mmCIF file of C-alpha atoms in Angstrom:
data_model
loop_
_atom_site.group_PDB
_atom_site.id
_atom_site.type_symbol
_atom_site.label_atom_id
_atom_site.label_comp_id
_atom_site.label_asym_id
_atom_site.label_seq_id
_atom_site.Cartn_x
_atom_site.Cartn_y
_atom_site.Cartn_z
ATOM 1 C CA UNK A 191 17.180 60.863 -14.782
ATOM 2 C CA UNK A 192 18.322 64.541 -14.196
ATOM 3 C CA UNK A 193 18.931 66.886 -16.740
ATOM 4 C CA UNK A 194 21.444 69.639 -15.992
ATOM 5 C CA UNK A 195 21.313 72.696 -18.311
ATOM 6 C CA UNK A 196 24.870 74.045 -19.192
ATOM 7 C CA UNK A 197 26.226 76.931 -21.648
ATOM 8 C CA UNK A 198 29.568 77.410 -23.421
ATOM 9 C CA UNK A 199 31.476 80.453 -24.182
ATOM 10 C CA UNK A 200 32.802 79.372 -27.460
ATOM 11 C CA UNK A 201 36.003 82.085 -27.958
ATOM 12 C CA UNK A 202 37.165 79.633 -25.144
ATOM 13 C CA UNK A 203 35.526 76.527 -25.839
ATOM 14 C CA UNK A 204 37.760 74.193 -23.036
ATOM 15 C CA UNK A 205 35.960 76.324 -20.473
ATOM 16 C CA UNK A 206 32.391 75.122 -20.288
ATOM 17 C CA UNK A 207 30.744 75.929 -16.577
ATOM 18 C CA UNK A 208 27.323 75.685 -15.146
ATOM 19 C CA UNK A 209 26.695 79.604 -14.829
ATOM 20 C CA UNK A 210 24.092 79.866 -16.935
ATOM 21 C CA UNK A 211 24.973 83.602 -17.811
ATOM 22 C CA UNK A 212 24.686 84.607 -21.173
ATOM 23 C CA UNK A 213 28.239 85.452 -23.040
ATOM 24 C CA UNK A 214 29.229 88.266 -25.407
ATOM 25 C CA UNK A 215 29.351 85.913 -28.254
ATOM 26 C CA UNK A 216 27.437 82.832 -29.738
ATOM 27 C CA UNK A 217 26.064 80.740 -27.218
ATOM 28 C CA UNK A 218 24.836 77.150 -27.072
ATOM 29 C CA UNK A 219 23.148 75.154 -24.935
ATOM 30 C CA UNK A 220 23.198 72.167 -24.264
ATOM 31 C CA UNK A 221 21.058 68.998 -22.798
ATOM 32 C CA UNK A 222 22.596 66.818 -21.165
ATOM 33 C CA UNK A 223 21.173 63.485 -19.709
ATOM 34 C CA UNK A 224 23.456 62.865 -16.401
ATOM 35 C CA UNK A 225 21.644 59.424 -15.588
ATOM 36 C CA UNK A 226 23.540 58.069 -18.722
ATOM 37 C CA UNK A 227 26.995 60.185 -18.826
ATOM 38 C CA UNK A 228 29.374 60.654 -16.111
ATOM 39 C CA UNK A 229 30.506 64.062 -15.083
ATOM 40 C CA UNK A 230 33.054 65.674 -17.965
ATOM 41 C CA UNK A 231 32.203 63.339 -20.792
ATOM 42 C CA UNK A 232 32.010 64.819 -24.169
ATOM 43 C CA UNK A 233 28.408 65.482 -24.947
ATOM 44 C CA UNK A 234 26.565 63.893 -27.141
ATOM 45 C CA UNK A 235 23.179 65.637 -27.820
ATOM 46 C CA UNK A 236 21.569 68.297 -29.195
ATOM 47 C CA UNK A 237 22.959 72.064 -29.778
ATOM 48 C CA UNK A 238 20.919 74.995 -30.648
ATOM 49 C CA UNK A 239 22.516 78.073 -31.374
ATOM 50 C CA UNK A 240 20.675 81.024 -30.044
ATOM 51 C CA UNK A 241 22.753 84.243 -30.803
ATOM 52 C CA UNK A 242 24.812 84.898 -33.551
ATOM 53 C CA UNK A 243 28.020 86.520 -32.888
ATOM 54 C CA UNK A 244 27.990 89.950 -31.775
ATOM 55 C CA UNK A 245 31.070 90.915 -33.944
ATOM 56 C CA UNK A 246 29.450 89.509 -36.749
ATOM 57 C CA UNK A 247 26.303 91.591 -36.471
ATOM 58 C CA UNK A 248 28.151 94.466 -36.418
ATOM 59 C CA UNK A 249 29.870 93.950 -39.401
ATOM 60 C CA UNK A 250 26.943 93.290 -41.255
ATOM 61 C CA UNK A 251 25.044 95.567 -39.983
ATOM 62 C CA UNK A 252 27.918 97.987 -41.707
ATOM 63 C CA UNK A 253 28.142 96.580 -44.712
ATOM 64 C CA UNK A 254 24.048 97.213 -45.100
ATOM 65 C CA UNK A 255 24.597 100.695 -43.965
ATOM 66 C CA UNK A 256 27.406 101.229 -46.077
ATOM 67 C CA UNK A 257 25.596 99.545 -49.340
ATOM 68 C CA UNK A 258 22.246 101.856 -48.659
ATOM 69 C CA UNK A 259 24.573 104.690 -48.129
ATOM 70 C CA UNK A 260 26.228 103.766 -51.873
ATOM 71 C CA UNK A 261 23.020 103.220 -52.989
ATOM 72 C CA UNK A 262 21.556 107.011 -52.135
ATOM 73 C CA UNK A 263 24.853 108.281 -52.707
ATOM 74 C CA UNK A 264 24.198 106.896 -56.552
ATOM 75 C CA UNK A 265 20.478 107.897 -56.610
ATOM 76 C CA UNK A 266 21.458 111.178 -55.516
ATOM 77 C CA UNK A 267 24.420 111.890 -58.439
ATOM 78 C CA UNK A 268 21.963 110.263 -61.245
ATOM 79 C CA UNK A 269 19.176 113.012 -59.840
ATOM 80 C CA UNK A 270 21.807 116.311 -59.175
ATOM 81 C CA UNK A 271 23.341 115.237 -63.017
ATOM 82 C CA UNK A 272 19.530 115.033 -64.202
ATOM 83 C CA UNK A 273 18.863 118.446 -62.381
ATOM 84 C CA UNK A 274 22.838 119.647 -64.046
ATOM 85 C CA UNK A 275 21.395 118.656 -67.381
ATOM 86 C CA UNK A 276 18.070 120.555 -67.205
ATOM 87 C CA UNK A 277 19.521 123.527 -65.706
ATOM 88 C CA UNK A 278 21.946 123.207 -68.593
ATOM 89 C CA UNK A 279 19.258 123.186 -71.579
ATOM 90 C CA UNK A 280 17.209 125.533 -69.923
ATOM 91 C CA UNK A 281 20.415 127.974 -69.569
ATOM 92 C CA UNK A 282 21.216 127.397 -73.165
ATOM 93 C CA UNK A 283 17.398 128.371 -74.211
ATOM 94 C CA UNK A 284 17.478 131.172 -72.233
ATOM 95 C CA UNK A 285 20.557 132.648 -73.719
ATOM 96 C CA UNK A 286 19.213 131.917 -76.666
ATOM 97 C CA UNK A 287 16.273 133.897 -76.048
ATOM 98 C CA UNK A 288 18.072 136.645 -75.132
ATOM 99 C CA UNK A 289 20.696 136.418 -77.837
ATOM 100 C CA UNK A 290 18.950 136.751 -81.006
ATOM 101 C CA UNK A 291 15.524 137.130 -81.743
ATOM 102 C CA UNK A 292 13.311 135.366 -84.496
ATOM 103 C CA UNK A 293 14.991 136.610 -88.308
ATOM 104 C CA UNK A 294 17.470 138.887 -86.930
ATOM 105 C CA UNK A 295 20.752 138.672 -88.950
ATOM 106 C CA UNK A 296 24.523 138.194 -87.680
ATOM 107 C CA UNK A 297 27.131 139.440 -89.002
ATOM 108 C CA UNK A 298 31.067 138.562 -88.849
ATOM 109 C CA UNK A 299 32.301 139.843 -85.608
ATOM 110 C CA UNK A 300 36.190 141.018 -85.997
ATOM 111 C CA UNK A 301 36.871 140.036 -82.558
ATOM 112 C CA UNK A 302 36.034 136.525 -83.281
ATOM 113 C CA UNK A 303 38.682 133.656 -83.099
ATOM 114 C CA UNK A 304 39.639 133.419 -86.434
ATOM 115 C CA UNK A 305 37.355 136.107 -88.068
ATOM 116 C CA UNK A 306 40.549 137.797 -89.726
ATOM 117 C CA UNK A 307 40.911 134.947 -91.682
ATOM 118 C CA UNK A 308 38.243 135.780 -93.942
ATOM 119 C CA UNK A 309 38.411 136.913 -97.401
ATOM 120 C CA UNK A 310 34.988 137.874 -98.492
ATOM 121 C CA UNK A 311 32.361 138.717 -94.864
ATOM 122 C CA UNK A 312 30.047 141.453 -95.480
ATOM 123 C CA UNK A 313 26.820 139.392 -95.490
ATOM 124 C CA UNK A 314 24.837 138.231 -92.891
ATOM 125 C CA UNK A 315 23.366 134.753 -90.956
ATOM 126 C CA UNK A 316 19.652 134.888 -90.572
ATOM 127 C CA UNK A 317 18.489 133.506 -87.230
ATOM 128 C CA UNK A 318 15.462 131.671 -86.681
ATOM 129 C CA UNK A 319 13.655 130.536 -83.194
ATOM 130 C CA UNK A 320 11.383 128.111 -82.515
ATOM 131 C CA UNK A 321 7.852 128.324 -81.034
ATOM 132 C CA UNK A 322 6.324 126.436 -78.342
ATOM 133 C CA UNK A 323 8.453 123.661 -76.838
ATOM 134 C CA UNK A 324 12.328 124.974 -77.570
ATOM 135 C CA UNK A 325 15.523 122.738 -77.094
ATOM 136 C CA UNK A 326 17.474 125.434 -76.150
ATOM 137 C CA UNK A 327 19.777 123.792 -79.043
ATOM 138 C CA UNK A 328 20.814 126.002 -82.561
ATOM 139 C CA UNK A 329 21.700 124.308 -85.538
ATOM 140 C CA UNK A 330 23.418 126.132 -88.509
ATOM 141 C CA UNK A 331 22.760 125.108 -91.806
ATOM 142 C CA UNK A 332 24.961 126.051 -94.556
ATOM 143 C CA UNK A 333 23.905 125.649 -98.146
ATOM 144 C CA UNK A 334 26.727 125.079 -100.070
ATOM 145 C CA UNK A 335 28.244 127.166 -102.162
ATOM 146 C CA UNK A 336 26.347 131.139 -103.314
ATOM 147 C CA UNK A 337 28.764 133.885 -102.666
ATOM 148 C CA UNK A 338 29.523 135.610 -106.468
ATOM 149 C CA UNK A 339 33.309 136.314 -107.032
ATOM 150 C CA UNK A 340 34.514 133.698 -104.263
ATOM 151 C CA UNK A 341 35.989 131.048 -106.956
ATOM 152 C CA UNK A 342 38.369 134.458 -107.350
ATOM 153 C CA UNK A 343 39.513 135.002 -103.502
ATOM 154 C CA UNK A 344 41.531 132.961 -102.019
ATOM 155 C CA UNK A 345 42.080 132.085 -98.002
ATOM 156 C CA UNK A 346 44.548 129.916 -95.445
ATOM 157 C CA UNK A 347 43.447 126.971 -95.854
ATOM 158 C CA UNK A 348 44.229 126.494 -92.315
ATOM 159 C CA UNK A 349 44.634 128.786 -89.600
ATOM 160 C CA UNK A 350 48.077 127.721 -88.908
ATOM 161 C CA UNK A 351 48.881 128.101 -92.590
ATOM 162 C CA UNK A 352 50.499 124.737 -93.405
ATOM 163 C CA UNK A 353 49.893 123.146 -96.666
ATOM 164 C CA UNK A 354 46.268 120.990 -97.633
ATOM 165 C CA UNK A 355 47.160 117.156 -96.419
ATOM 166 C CA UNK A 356 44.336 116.074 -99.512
ATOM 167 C CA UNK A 357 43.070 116.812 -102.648
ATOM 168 C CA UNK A 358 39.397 118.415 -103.744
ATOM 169 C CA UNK A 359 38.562 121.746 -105.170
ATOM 170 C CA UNK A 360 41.667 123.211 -104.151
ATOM 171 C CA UNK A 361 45.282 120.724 -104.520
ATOM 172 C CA UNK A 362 47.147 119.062 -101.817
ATOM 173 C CA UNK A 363 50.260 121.113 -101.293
ATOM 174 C CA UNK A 364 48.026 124.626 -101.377
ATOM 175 C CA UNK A 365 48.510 126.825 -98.755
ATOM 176 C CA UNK A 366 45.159 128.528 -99.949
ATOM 177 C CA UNK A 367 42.014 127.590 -101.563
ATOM 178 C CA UNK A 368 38.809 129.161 -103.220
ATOM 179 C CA UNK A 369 36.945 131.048 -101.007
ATOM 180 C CA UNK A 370 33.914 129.704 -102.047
ATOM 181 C CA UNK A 371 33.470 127.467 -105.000
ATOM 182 C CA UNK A 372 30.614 127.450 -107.313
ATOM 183 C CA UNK A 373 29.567 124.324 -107.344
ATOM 184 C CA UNK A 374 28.380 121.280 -110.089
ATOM 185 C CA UNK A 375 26.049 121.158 -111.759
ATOM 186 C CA UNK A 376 23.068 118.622 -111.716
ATOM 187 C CA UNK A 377 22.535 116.574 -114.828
ATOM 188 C CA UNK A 378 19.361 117.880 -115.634
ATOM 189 C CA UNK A 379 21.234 121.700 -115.403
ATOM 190 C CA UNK A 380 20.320 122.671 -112.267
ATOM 191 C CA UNK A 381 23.106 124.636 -110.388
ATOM 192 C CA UNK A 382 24.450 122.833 -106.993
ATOM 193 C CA UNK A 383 23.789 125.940 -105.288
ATOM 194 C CA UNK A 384 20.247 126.115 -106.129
ATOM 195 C CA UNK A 385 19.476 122.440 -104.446
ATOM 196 C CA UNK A 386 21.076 123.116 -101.178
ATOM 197 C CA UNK A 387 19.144 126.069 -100.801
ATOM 198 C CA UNK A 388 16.269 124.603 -101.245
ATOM 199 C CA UNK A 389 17.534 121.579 -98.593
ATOM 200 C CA UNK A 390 19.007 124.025 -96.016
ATOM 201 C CA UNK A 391 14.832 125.679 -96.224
ATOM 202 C CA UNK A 392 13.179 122.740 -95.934
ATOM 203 C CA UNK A 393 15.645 121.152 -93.173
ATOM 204 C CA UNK A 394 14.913 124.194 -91.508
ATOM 205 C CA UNK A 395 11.291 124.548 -91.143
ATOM 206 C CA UNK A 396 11.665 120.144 -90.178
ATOM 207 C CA UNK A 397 14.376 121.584 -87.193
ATOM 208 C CA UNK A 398 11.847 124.673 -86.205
ATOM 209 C CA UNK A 399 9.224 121.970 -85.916
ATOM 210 C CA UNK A 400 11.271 119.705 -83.555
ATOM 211 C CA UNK A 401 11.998 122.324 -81.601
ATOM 212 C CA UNK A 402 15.312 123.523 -82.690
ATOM 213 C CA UNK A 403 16.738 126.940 -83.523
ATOM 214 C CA UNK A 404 18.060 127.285 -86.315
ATOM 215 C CA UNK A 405 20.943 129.559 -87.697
ATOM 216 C CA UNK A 406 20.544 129.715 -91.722
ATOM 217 C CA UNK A 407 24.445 130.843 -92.829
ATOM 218 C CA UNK A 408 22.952 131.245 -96.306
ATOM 219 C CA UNK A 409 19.403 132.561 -96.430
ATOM 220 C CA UNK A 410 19.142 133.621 -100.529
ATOM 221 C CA UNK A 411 20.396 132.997 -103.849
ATOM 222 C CA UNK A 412 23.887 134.538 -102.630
ATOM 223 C CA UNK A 413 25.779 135.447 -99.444
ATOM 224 C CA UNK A 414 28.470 137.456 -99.061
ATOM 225 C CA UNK A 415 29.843 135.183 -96.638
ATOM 226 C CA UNK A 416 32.924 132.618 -97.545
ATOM 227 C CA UNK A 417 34.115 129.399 -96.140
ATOM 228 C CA UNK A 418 35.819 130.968 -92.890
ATOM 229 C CA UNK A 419 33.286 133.544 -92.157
ATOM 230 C CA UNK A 420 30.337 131.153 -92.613
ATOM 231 C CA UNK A 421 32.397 128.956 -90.172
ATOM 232 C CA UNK A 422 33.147 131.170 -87.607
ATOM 233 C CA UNK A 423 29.471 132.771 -87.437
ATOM 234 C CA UNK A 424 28.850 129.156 -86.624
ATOM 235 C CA UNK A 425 31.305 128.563 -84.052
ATOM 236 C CA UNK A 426 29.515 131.766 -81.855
ATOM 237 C CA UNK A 427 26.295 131.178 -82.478
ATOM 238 C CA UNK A 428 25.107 127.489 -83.296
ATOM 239 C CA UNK A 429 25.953 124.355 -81.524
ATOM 240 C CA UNK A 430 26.703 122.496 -84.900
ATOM 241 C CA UNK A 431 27.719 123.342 -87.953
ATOM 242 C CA UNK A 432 26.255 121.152 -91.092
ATOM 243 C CA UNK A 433 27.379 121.905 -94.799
ATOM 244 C CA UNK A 434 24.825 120.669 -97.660
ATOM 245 C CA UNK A 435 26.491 119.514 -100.725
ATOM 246 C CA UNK A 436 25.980 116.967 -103.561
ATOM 247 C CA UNK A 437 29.392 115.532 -104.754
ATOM 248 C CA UNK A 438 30.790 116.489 -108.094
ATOM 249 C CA UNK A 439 32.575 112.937 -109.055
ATOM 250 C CA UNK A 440 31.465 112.502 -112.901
ATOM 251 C CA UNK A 441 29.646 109.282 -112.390
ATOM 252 C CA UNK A 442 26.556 108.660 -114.725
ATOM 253 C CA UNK A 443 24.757 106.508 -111.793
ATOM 254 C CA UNK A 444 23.755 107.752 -108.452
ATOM 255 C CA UNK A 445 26.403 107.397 -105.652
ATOM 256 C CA UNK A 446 24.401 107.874 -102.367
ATOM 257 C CA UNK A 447 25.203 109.915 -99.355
ATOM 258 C CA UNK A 448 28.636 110.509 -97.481
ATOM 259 C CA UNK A 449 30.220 112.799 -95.059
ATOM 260 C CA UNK A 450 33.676 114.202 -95.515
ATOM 261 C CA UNK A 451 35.925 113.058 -92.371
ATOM 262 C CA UNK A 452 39.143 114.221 -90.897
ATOM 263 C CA UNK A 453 42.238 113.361 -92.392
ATOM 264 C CA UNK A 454 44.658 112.182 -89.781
ATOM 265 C CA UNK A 455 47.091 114.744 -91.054
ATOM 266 C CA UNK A 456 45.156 117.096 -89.429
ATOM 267 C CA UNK A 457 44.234 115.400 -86.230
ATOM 268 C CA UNK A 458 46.881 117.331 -84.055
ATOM 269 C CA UNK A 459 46.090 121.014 -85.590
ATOM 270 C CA UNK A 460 44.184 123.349 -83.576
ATOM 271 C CA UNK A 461 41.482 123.533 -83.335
ATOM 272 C CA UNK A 462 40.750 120.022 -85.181
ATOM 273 C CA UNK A 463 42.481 118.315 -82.433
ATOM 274 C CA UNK A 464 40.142 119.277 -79.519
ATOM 275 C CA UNK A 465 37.204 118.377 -82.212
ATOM 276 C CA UNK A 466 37.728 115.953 -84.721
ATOM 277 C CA UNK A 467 35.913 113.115 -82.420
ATOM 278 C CA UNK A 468 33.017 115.320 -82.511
ATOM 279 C CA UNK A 469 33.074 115.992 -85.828
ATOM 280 C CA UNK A 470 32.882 112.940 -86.865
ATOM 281 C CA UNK A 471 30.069 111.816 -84.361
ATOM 282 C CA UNK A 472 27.849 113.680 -85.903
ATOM 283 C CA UNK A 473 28.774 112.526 -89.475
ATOM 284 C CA UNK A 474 28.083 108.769 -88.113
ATOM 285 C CA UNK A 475 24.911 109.903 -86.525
ATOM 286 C CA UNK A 476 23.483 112.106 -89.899
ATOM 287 C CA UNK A 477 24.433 108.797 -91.923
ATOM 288 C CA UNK A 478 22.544 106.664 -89.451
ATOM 289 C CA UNK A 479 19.896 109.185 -89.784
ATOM 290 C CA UNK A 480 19.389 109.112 -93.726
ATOM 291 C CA UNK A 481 19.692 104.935 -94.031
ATOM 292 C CA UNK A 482 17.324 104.808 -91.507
ATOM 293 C CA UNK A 483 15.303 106.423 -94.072
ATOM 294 C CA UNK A 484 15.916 104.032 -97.040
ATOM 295 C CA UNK A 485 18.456 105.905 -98.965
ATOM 296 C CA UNK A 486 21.215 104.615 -100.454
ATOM 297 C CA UNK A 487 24.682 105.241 -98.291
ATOM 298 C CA UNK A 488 28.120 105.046 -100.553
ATOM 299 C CA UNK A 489 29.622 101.913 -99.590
ATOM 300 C CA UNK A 490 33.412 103.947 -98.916
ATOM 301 C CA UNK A 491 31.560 106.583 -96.584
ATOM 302 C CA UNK A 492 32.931 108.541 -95.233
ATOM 303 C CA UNK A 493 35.808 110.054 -97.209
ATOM 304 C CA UNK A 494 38.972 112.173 -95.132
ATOM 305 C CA UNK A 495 38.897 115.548 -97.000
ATOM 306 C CA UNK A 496 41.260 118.416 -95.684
ATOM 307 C CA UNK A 497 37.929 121.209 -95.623
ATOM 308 C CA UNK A 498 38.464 125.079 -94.849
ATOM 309 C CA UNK A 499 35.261 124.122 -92.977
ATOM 310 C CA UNK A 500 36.364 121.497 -90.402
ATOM 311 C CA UNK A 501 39.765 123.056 -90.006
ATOM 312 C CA UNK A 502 38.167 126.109 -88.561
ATOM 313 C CA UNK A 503 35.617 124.586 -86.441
ATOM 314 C CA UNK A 504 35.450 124.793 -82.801
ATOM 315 C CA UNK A 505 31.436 122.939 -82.573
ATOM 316 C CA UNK A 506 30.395 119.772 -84.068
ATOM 317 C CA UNK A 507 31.118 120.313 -88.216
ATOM 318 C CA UNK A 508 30.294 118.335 -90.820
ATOM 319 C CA UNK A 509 30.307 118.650 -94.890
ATOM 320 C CA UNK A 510 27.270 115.948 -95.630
ATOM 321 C CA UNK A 511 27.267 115.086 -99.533
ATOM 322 C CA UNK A 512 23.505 113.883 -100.128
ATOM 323 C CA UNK A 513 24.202 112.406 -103.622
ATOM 324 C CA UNK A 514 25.872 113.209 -106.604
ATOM 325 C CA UNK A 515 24.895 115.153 -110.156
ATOM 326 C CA UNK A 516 22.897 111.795 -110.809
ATOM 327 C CA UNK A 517 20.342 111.850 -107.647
ATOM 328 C CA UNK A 518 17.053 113.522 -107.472
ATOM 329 C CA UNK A 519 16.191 116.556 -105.833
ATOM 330 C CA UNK A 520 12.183 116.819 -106.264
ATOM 331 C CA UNK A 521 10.812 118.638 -103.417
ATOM 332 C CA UNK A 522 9.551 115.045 -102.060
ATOM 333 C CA UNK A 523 13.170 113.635 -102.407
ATOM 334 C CA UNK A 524 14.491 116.407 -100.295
ATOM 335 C CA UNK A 525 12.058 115.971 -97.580
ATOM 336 C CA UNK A 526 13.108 112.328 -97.620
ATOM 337 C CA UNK A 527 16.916 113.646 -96.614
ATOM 338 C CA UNK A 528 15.543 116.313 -93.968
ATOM 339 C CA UNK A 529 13.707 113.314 -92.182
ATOM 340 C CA UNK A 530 16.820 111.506 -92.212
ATOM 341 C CA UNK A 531 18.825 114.797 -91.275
ATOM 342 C CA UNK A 532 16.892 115.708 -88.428
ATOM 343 C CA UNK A 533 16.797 112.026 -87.134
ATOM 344 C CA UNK A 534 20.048 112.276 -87.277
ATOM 345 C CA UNK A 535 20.210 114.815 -84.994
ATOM 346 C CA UNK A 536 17.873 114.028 -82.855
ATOM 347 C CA UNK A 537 20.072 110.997 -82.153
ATOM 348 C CA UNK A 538 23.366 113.170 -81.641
ATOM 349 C CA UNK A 539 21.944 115.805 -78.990
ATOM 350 C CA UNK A 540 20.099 112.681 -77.401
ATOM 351 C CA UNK A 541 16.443 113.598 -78.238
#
């Protein structure tokens, strides 16, 4: 029996010829056993398929070029917004460097946005750097309260001068409010002001150690520095603003830590409206910060307070209430709260 060797061009499968050329496309070839089958009679044997379609290889071939393409094009925005990011921090560091150096003080600069808003703003920031390893990142930290004679001056309590939307020191309806409050006073008679001095010190040596720079708004036993001023220093020189303060609410047991949030009155006031997200980021994240060390967190956290602070900030601000007149404020207790503090921050600026 003969066997006769033919091939079929299969984009026109009714013309099947004994050429033996190869086509453009798929071909198969196929035995056939001519002793058995007469001439034209549908074969029945075995195909083998010995090209895939031209067409076809193409297009795959493009789709692997255009997914490794993709692919680079991905590894190469993940690396240029890692090399963004460094050049970034190391920008920020070196401005830093060349901003301030280690305890120089800063004062209220007129031309500020929002420095004539200030009632009381003849003292002076004290600025602190880092050694070693720097973040390039400055933190002010503003112990509550210390400027004598600011219970007695009043300013806006926002810079668009509408009315408080809440209560606190100063009255909803108040177009102004107390410069600067005193402050409670702890159970055992120690003055408010006297325990977030002592925080703001030892949160700052805990941020100097991490790296950070750190911006002290009140350095001593008084500053004569009020709400706005403190705020605005903070908006040109810092990149976050954090108020220490233990809450005056009359209780007789502790409360545990809050932070004071954004009312949504205030939500579309510049500048709160470009900031009130952030704001209240790093409230979540300081919170996170101090459970994570064991202490207690009040279960209504946070509270929406309408604060001279917040309504005046252009950075991440936050009032953070680390007890009430009840808690504890031994050296060791406070060192607890920096821990969680820094954590805290750590966690915000992604370190």
């Amino acid at each position: 029996a003969a066997l006769l060797v033919l091939s079929m061009d299969i984009t026109n499968t009714g013309n099947m010829t004994a050429s033996g050329q190869e086509t453009p496309l798929r071909e198969v070839t196929v035995i056939k056993d001519t002793a058995s089958e007469g001439p034209g009679v549908t074969l029945s044997a075995t195909a083998y398929e010995t090209e895939a379609p031209a067409n076809e290889t193409e297009t795959e071939a493009a789709e692997t070029k255009a997914a490794q393409a993709e692919t680079e094009a991905a590894t190469a925005a993940a690396e240029t917004k890692a090399e963004t990011e460094a050049v970034k921090a190391e920008t920020k560091a070196a401005e830093t460097e060349a901003a301030y150096a280690d305890g120089e003080e800063i004062g209220l600069d007129p031309e500020w946005e929002f420095a004539s808003f200030a009632a009381i703003s003849s003292g002076k920031a004290v600025y602190y750097r880092a050694e070693g390893s720097r973040k390039g990142v400055v933190i002010a930290v503003n112990a509550g309260h210390g400027t004598e004679g600011g219970s007695s001056v009043k300013t806006y309590c926002h810079p668009d001068m509408t009315p408080k939307v809440t209560g606190g020191t100063t009255a909803a309806g108040a177009t102004k409010a107390v410069a600067v409050s005193s402050g409670m006073t702890f159970r055992d008679g120690t003055p408010e002001k006297t325990v977030t001095l002592r925080m703001a010190r030892i949160l700052r040596d805990r941020l100097l150690s991490e790296g950070y720079d750190v911006l002290m708004l009140r350095d001593g036993e008084d500053v004569q520095l009020d709400n706005v001023a403190r705020t605005v220093i903070a908006n040109n020189a810092a990149d976050c603003h954090i108020a220490l303060h233990w809450d005056s609410d009359g209780l007789s047991t502790v409360k545990g830590c809050f932070y004071m949030s954004v009312p949504d009155g205030l939500k579309s006031m510049y500048p709160v409206s470009q900031h009130w997200q952030e704001h209240e980021k790093l409230g979540d994240a300081l919170i996170e910060g101090l459970r994570g060390q064991g202490l207690k967190i009040w279960g209504s956290n946070p509270l929406d307070m309408d604060l001279t602070q917040t309504s005046y900030s252009t950075i991440p601000s936050i009032d953070i209430e680390l007890g009430n007149q009840c808690s504890s404020h031994t050296d060791e207790d406070l060192a607890v709260r920096a821990e969680g503090l820094v954590a805290g921050i750590n966690a915000y600026f992604g370190y």
